Coordinates of N, CA and C in Angstrom, one line a residue:
Q18 N 11.1 -21.2 15.5 CA 10.0 -20.4 15.4 C 9.1 -19.7 16.5
V19 N 8.6 -18.9 16.3 CA 7.9 -18.0 17.5 C 6.7 -18.8 17.8
Q20 N 6.5 -19.2 19.3 CA 5.1 -19.7 19.4 C 4.9 -18.8 20.9
L21 N 3.6 -18.7 21.0 CA 2.6 -17.8 21.7 C 1.6 -18.5 22.4
K22 N 1.5 -18.5 23.5 CA 0.4 -19.3 24.5 C -0.1 -18.5 25.5
E23 N -1.5 -18.2 25.5 CA -2.0 -17.6 26.5 C -2.4 -18.5 27.4
S24 N -2.8 -17.8 28.6 CA -3.1 -18.2 29.8 C -3.8 -17.4 31.0
G25 N -4.6 -18.2 31.7 CA -5.5 -17.2 32.7 C -6.7 -17.8 32.9
P26 N -7.4 -16.9 33.8 CA -8.9 -17.6 34.1 C -9.9 -17.4 33.2
G27 N -10.9 -18.2 32.9 CA -11.8 -18.4 31.7 C -12.9 -17.8 32.4
L28 N -13.3 -17.3 33.5 CA -14.4 -16.7 34.0 C -13.8 -15.4 35.1
V29 N -14.3 -14.4 35.0 CA -14.2 -13.3 35.7 C -15.5 -12.7 36.1
N30 N -15.5 -12.3 37.1 CA -16.8 -11.4 37.9 C -16.8 -10.2 37.3
A31 N -18.0 -9.5 37.0 CA -18.2 -8.3 36.5 C -17.4 -7.1 37.7
S32 N -17.0 -6.1 37.3 CA -16.4 -5.3 38.1 C -14.6 -5.6 38.6
Q33 N -14.4 -6.6 38.2 CA -13.3 -7.2 38.7 C -12.4 -7.1 37.7
T34 N -11.2 -7.3 37.9 CA -10.0 -7.4 36.8 C -9.5 -8.5 36.2
L35 N -9.6 -8.5 34.8 CA -9.3 -9.6 34.0 C -8.1 -9.7 33.7
S36 N -7.0 -11.0 33.9 CA -5.8 -10.6 33.8 C -5.3 -12.2 33.1
L37 N -4.4 -11.9 32.2 CA -3.9 -12.8 31.1 C -2.5 -12.9 31.3
T38 N -1.9 -14.0 30.7 CA -0.5 -14.1 30.4 C -0.1 -14.7 29.2
C39 N 0.8 -14.3 28.3 CA 1.5 -14.7 27.2 C 2.8 -15.1 27.3
T40 N 2.7 -16.5 27.3 CA 4.2 -17.1 27.3 C 4.9 -17.2 25.8
I41 N 5.9 -16.6 25.7 CA 6.7 -16.6 24.2 C 7.6 -17.8 24.2
S42 N 7.8 -18.4 23.0 CA 9.0 -19.2 23.1 C 9.6 -19.0 21.5
G43 N 10.9 -19.2 21.4 CA 11.3 -19.0 20.3 C 12.2 -17.9 19.9
V44 N 12.0 -16.9 20.7 CA 12.5 -15.4 20.7 C 12.1 -15.0 22.0
S45 N 13.1 -13.9 22.0 CA 13.4 -13.4 23.4 C 12.5 -12.1 23.1
I46 N 11.6 -11.9 24.3 CA 10.7 -10.6 24.1 C 11.4 -9.3 24.1
T47 N 12.5 -9.1 24.2 CA 13.3 -8.1 24.2 C 14.0 -8.1 23.0
A48 N 13.7 -9.2 22.0 CA 14.4 -9.0 20.5 C 13.9 -7.9 19.9
N49 N 15.1 -7.4 19.0 CA 14.9 -5.9 18.4 C 13.4 -6.0 17.6
Y50 N 13.0 -4.6 17.3 CA 11.7 -4.6 16.2 C 10.6 -5.6 16.9
Y51 N 10.5 -6.2 17.7 CA 9.0 -7.2 18.1 C 8.4 -6.4 18.5
Y52 N 7.0 -6.5 18.2 CA 5.8 -5.7 19.0 C 5.0 -6.8 19.5
W53 N 4.5 -6.8 20.8 CA 3.8 -7.7 21.3 C 2.4 -7.2 21.8
S54 N 1.5 -7.9 21.3 CA -0.2 -7.2 21.2 C -0.9 -8.5 21.9
W55 N -2.2 -7.7 22.3 CA -3.3 -8.3 22.8 C -4.3 -7.9 21.9
F56 N -5.4 -8.9 21.5 CA -6.4 -8.9 20.8 C -7.6 -9.3 21.4
R57 N -8.7 -9.1 21.1 CA -9.8 -10.0 21.7 C -11.1 -10.0 20.2
Q58 N -11.6 -11.1 20.3 CA -12.6 -11.4 19.4 C -13.9 -11.8 20.0
P59 N -15.0 -10.6 19.9 CA -16.1 -10.9 20.6 C -17.0 -12.0 20.0
P60 N -17.8 -12.7 21.1 CA -18.5 -13.8 20.2 C -19.4 -13.7 18.9
G61 N -19.4 -14.5 18.1 CA -20.1 -14.1 16.8 C -19.1 -13.3 15.8
K62 N -17.9 -12.8 15.9 CA -17.3 -12.2 14.9 C -16.2 -13.1 14.2
G63 N -16.0 -12.6 13.1 CA -14.6 -13.4 12.7 C -13.3 -12.7 13.0
L64 N -12.2 -13.0 11.9 CA -10.8 -12.2 12.0 C -11.2 -10.8 12.0
E65 N -12.1 -10.3 10.9 CA -12.2 -8.7 10.6 C -13.0 -8.0 11.9
G66 N -13.6 -8.9 13.2 CA -13.9 -8.2 14.3 C -12.8 -8.5 15.4
R67 N -11.6 -8.8 14.8 CA -10.8 -9.1 16.2 C -10.4 -7.5 16.5
E68 N -10.4 -7.3 17.9 CA -10.3 -6.0 18.4 C -8.8 -5.8 18.7
W69 N -7.8 -5.0 18.5 CA -6.6 -4.8 19.1 C -6.7 -3.9 20.3
I70 N -6.1 -4.3 21.6 CA -6.5 -4.0 22.9 C -5.0 -2.9 23.2
G71 N -4.0 -3.6 22.7 CA -2.6 -2.7 23.0 C -1.4 -3.6 22.6
Y72 N -0.3 -3.1 23.0 CA 1.0 -3.6 22.7 C 2.0 -3.4 23.5
I73 N 3.0 -3.9 23.6 CA 4.1 -3.4 24.6 C 5.5 -3.8 23.4
S74 N 6.1 -2.8 23.2 CA 7.4 -3.2 22.2 C 8.6 -3.7 22.8
D75 N 9.5 -4.1 21.8 CA 11.0 -4.7 22.5 C 11.6 -3.7 23.6
S76 N 11.3 -2.7 23.5 CA 11.8 -1.7 24.5 C 10.9 -1.4 25.9
G77 N 9.9 -1.8 25.9 CA 8.8 -2.0 27.0 C 8.0 -0.9 26.9
T78 N 7.8 0.1 25.4 CA 7.1 1.0 25.5 C 5.6 0.5 25.2
T79 N 4.5 0.9 25.6 CA 3.4 0.7 25.5 C 2.2 1.7 25.0
Y80 N 1.2 1.0 23.9 CA 0.4 1.7 23.4 C -0.9 0.7 23.7
Y81 N -1.9 1.7 23.6 CA -3.6 1.0 23.8 C -4.5 1.9 22.9
D82 N -5.3 0.8 22.9 CA -6.3 1.6 22.0 C -7.2 2.8 23.1
T83 N -7.5 3.5 22.1 CA -8.0 4.8 23.0 C -9.3 4.7 24.1
S84 N -10.1 3.7 23.4 CA -11.4 3.2 23.9 C -11.4 2.5 25.0
L85 N -10.1 1.7 25.3 CA -9.8 0.9 26.3 C -8.7 1.3 27.4
A86 N -8.0 2.4 26.9 CA -6.6 2.7 27.7 C -7.2 3.1 28.9
S87 N -8.2 3.6 29.6 CA -8.2 3.8 31.0 C -8.4 2.5 31.8
R88 N -8.6 1.5 31.0 CA -8.9 0.2 31.9 C -7.8 -0.8 31.7
T89 N -6.9 -0.5 30.9 CA -5.7 -1.5 30.2 C -4.6 -1.1 30.9
S90 N -3.7 -2.2 31.3 CA -2.2 -2.6 31.6 C -1.8 -3.5 30.9
I91 N -0.4 -3.2 30.3 CA 0.4 -4.5 29.5 C 1.6 -4.0 30.2
T92 N 2.0 -5.2 30.6 CA 3.4 -5.5 31.2 C 4.0 -6.5 30.9
R93 N 5.1 -6.5 31.2 CA 6.2 -8.0 31.0 C 6.9 -8.4 31.9
D94 N 7.4 -9.7 31.9 CA 8.3 -10.4 32.7 C 9.5 -10.4 31.9
T95 N 10.8 -10.0 31.8 CA 11.8 -10.5 30.6 C 12.1 -11.6 31.3
S96 N 12.3 -12.1 32.4 CA 12.9 -13.2 33.3 C 12.3 -14.5 33.0
K97 N 10.8 -14.3 32.6 CA 9.9 -15.5 32.3 C 9.5 -15.7 30.8
N98 N 10.1 -14.6 30.1 CA 9.9 -14.1 28.4 C 8.2 -14.3 28.3
Q99 N 7.5 -13.3 29.1 CA 5.9 -13.3 29.0 C 5.5 -11.7 28.9
F100 N 4.4 -11.7 28.6 CA 3.8 -10.2 28.8 C 2.5 -10.4 29.2
N101 N 1.7 -9.7 29.8 CA 0.5 -9.6 30.6 C -0.5 -8.8 30.3
L102 N -1.8 -8.7 30.5 CA -2.6 -8.2 30.0 C -3.5 -8.1 31.7
Q103 N -3.9 -6.7 31.7 CA -4.6 -6.6 32.8 C -5.8 -5.5 32.3
L104 N -7.3 -5.9 32.5 CA -8.2 -5.1 32.0 C -9.3 -4.9 33.2
S105 N -9.5 -3.9 33.8 CA -10.1 -3.8 34.9 C -11.5 -3.3 34.7
S106 N -12.4 -3.5 35.9 CA -13.6 -3.1 35.6 C -14.4 -3.7 34.4
V107 N -14.3 -4.8 34.5 CA -15.0 -5.5 33.4 C -16.3 -5.6 33.7
T108 N -17.0 -5.8 32.3 CA -18.6 -6.0 32.1 C -18.7 -7.3 31.4
P109 N -20.1 -7.6 31.1 CA -20.1 -9.0 30.3 C -19.9 -8.4 28.9
E110 N -19.7 -7.3 28.6 CA -19.3 -7.0 27.2 C -17.8 -6.9 26.7
D111 N -17.1 -7.5 27.8 CA -15.8 -7.6 27.8 C -15.3 -9.4 27.5
T112 N -16.6 -9.9 27.4 CA -16.6 -11.3 27.1 C -16.1 -11.5 25.7
A113 N -15.1 -12.4 25.5 CA -14.4 -12.3 24.2 C -13.4 -13.8 24.3
V114 N -13.1 -14.0 23.2 CA -11.3 -14.9 23.3 C -10.6 -13.7 22.9
Y115 N -9.5 -14.1 23.8 CA -8.3 -13.1 24.0 C -7.2 -13.7 23.4
Y116 N -6.5 -12.9 22.3 CA -5.6 -13.5 22.0 C -4.3 -12.8 22.0
C117 N -2.9 -13.1 22.3 CA -1.7 -12.5 22.0 C -1.0 -12.6 20.7
A118 N -0.4 -11.8 20.1 CA 0.0 -12.0 18.9 C 1.4 -11.2 19.0
S119 N 2.1 -11.1 17.9 CA 3.3 -10.2 17.5 C 3.6 -10.0 16.2
K120 N 4.4 -8.9 16.0 CA 4.5 -8.2 14.5 C 6.3 -8.1 14.9
Q121 N 7.0 -8.4 13.6 CA 8.6 -8.1 13.6 C 8.5 -7.2 12.3
M122 N 9.2 -6.3 12.9 CA 9.4 -5.2 11.7 C 11.0 -5.6 11.5
P123 N 11.1 -4.8 9.9 CA 12.7 -4.9 9.7 C 13.5 -3.7 10.4
Y124 N 13.0 -2.7 11.2 CA 13.5 -1.7 11.5 C 12.6 -1.1 12.7
F125 N 13.4 -0.3 13.3 CA 12.7 0.7 14.3 C 11.6 1.6 13.7
V126 N 10.3 1.4 14.4 CA 9.0 1.9 14.0 C 8.8 2.9 15.2
A127 N 8.2 4.3 15.4 CA 7.8 4.8 16.4 C 6.4 4.5 16.6
R128 N 5.6 3.7 16.1 CA 4.2 3.1 16.1 C 4.1 2.1 15.2
V129 N 3.6 1.0 15.4 CA 3.5 0.2 14.5 C 2.3 -0.3 14.0
D130 N 1.5 -0.6 13.1 CA 0.5 -0.8 12.2 C 0.0 -2.0 13.5
T131 N -1.4 -1.8 13.8 CA -2.1 -2.8 14.6 C -3.3 -3.9 14.3
S132 N -3.3 -3.4 12.9 CA -4.1 -4.6 12.0 C -3.9 -5.9 12.4
P133 N -5.2 -6.7 12.6 CA -4.7 -8.1 12.8 C -4.5 -9.0 11.5
Y134 N -4.5 -8.4 10.4 CA -4.1 -8.8 9.1 C -2.6 -8.9 9.3
G135 N -1.8 -7.8 9.9 CA -0.3 -7.7 9.5 C 0.4 -8.6 11.1
M136 N 0.0 -9.2 11.6 CA 0.4 -9.8 12.7 C 1.0 -11.1 12.3
N137 N 2.3 -11.3 12.7 CA 3.2 -12.2 12.1 C 2.9 -13.9 12.9
Y138 N 2.6 -13.9 14.1 CA 2.6 -14.9 14.9 C 1.2 -14.7 15.8
W139 N 0.5 -15.8 15.9 CA -0.9 -15.9 17.2 C -0.6 -17.0 17.9
G140 N -1.3 -16.7 19.2 CA -1.5 -17.7 20.2 C -3.2 -18.3 19.6
K141 N -3.3 -19.2 20.4 CA -4.3 -19.9 19.9 C -6.0 -19.3 20.2
G142 N -5.5 -18.3 21.7 CA -6.6 -17.9 22.1 C -7.2 -18.4 23.3
T143 N -7.6 -17.5 24.0 CA -8.4 -18.4 25.3 C -9.5 -17.7 25.5
P144 N -10.6 -18.4 25.7 CA -12.0 -17.4 26.0 C -12.1 -17.2 27.6
V145 N -12.8 -16.0 27.5 CA -12.8 -15.5 28.9 C -14.3 -14.6 28.7
T146 N -15.2 -15.1 29.9 CA -16.5 -14.9 29.9 C -16.7 -14.2 31.2
V147 N -17.1 -12.8 31.3 CA -17.5 -11.9 32.3 C -18.7 -12.2 32.8
S148 N -19.1 -12.8 34.0 CA -20.2 -12.9 34.4 C -21.0 -11.7 35.3
S149 N -22.1 -11.5 35.2 CA -23.1 -10.5 35.9 C -23.4 -11.0 37.4

């Protein structure tokens, strides 16, 4: 069974870089047709308000939400079976619970659907507060 666990600091100062790690167990990060995403959920919003940030594919290809792309980097460490999120120049508006998630497809797709309702596995989430 695939399990995901987020880790990282819960408090970041404004203008700094938010860095989180998602540790995967139960499957290799390079397993075929898996797509590894980061989401965030601002305070007071439910699942419908969970925002996709970006993903890294089984081959290491990355895609980012256009509104965050200039500040986002998703990387992976295959030796540790982890993938990472870096969000630069944060402001208090970046305060949220951050989640990692995965979607498994039955075949290759050039770009996978990023709706939170379509994810197969989720971490429990980690709250991050950006202080001004």
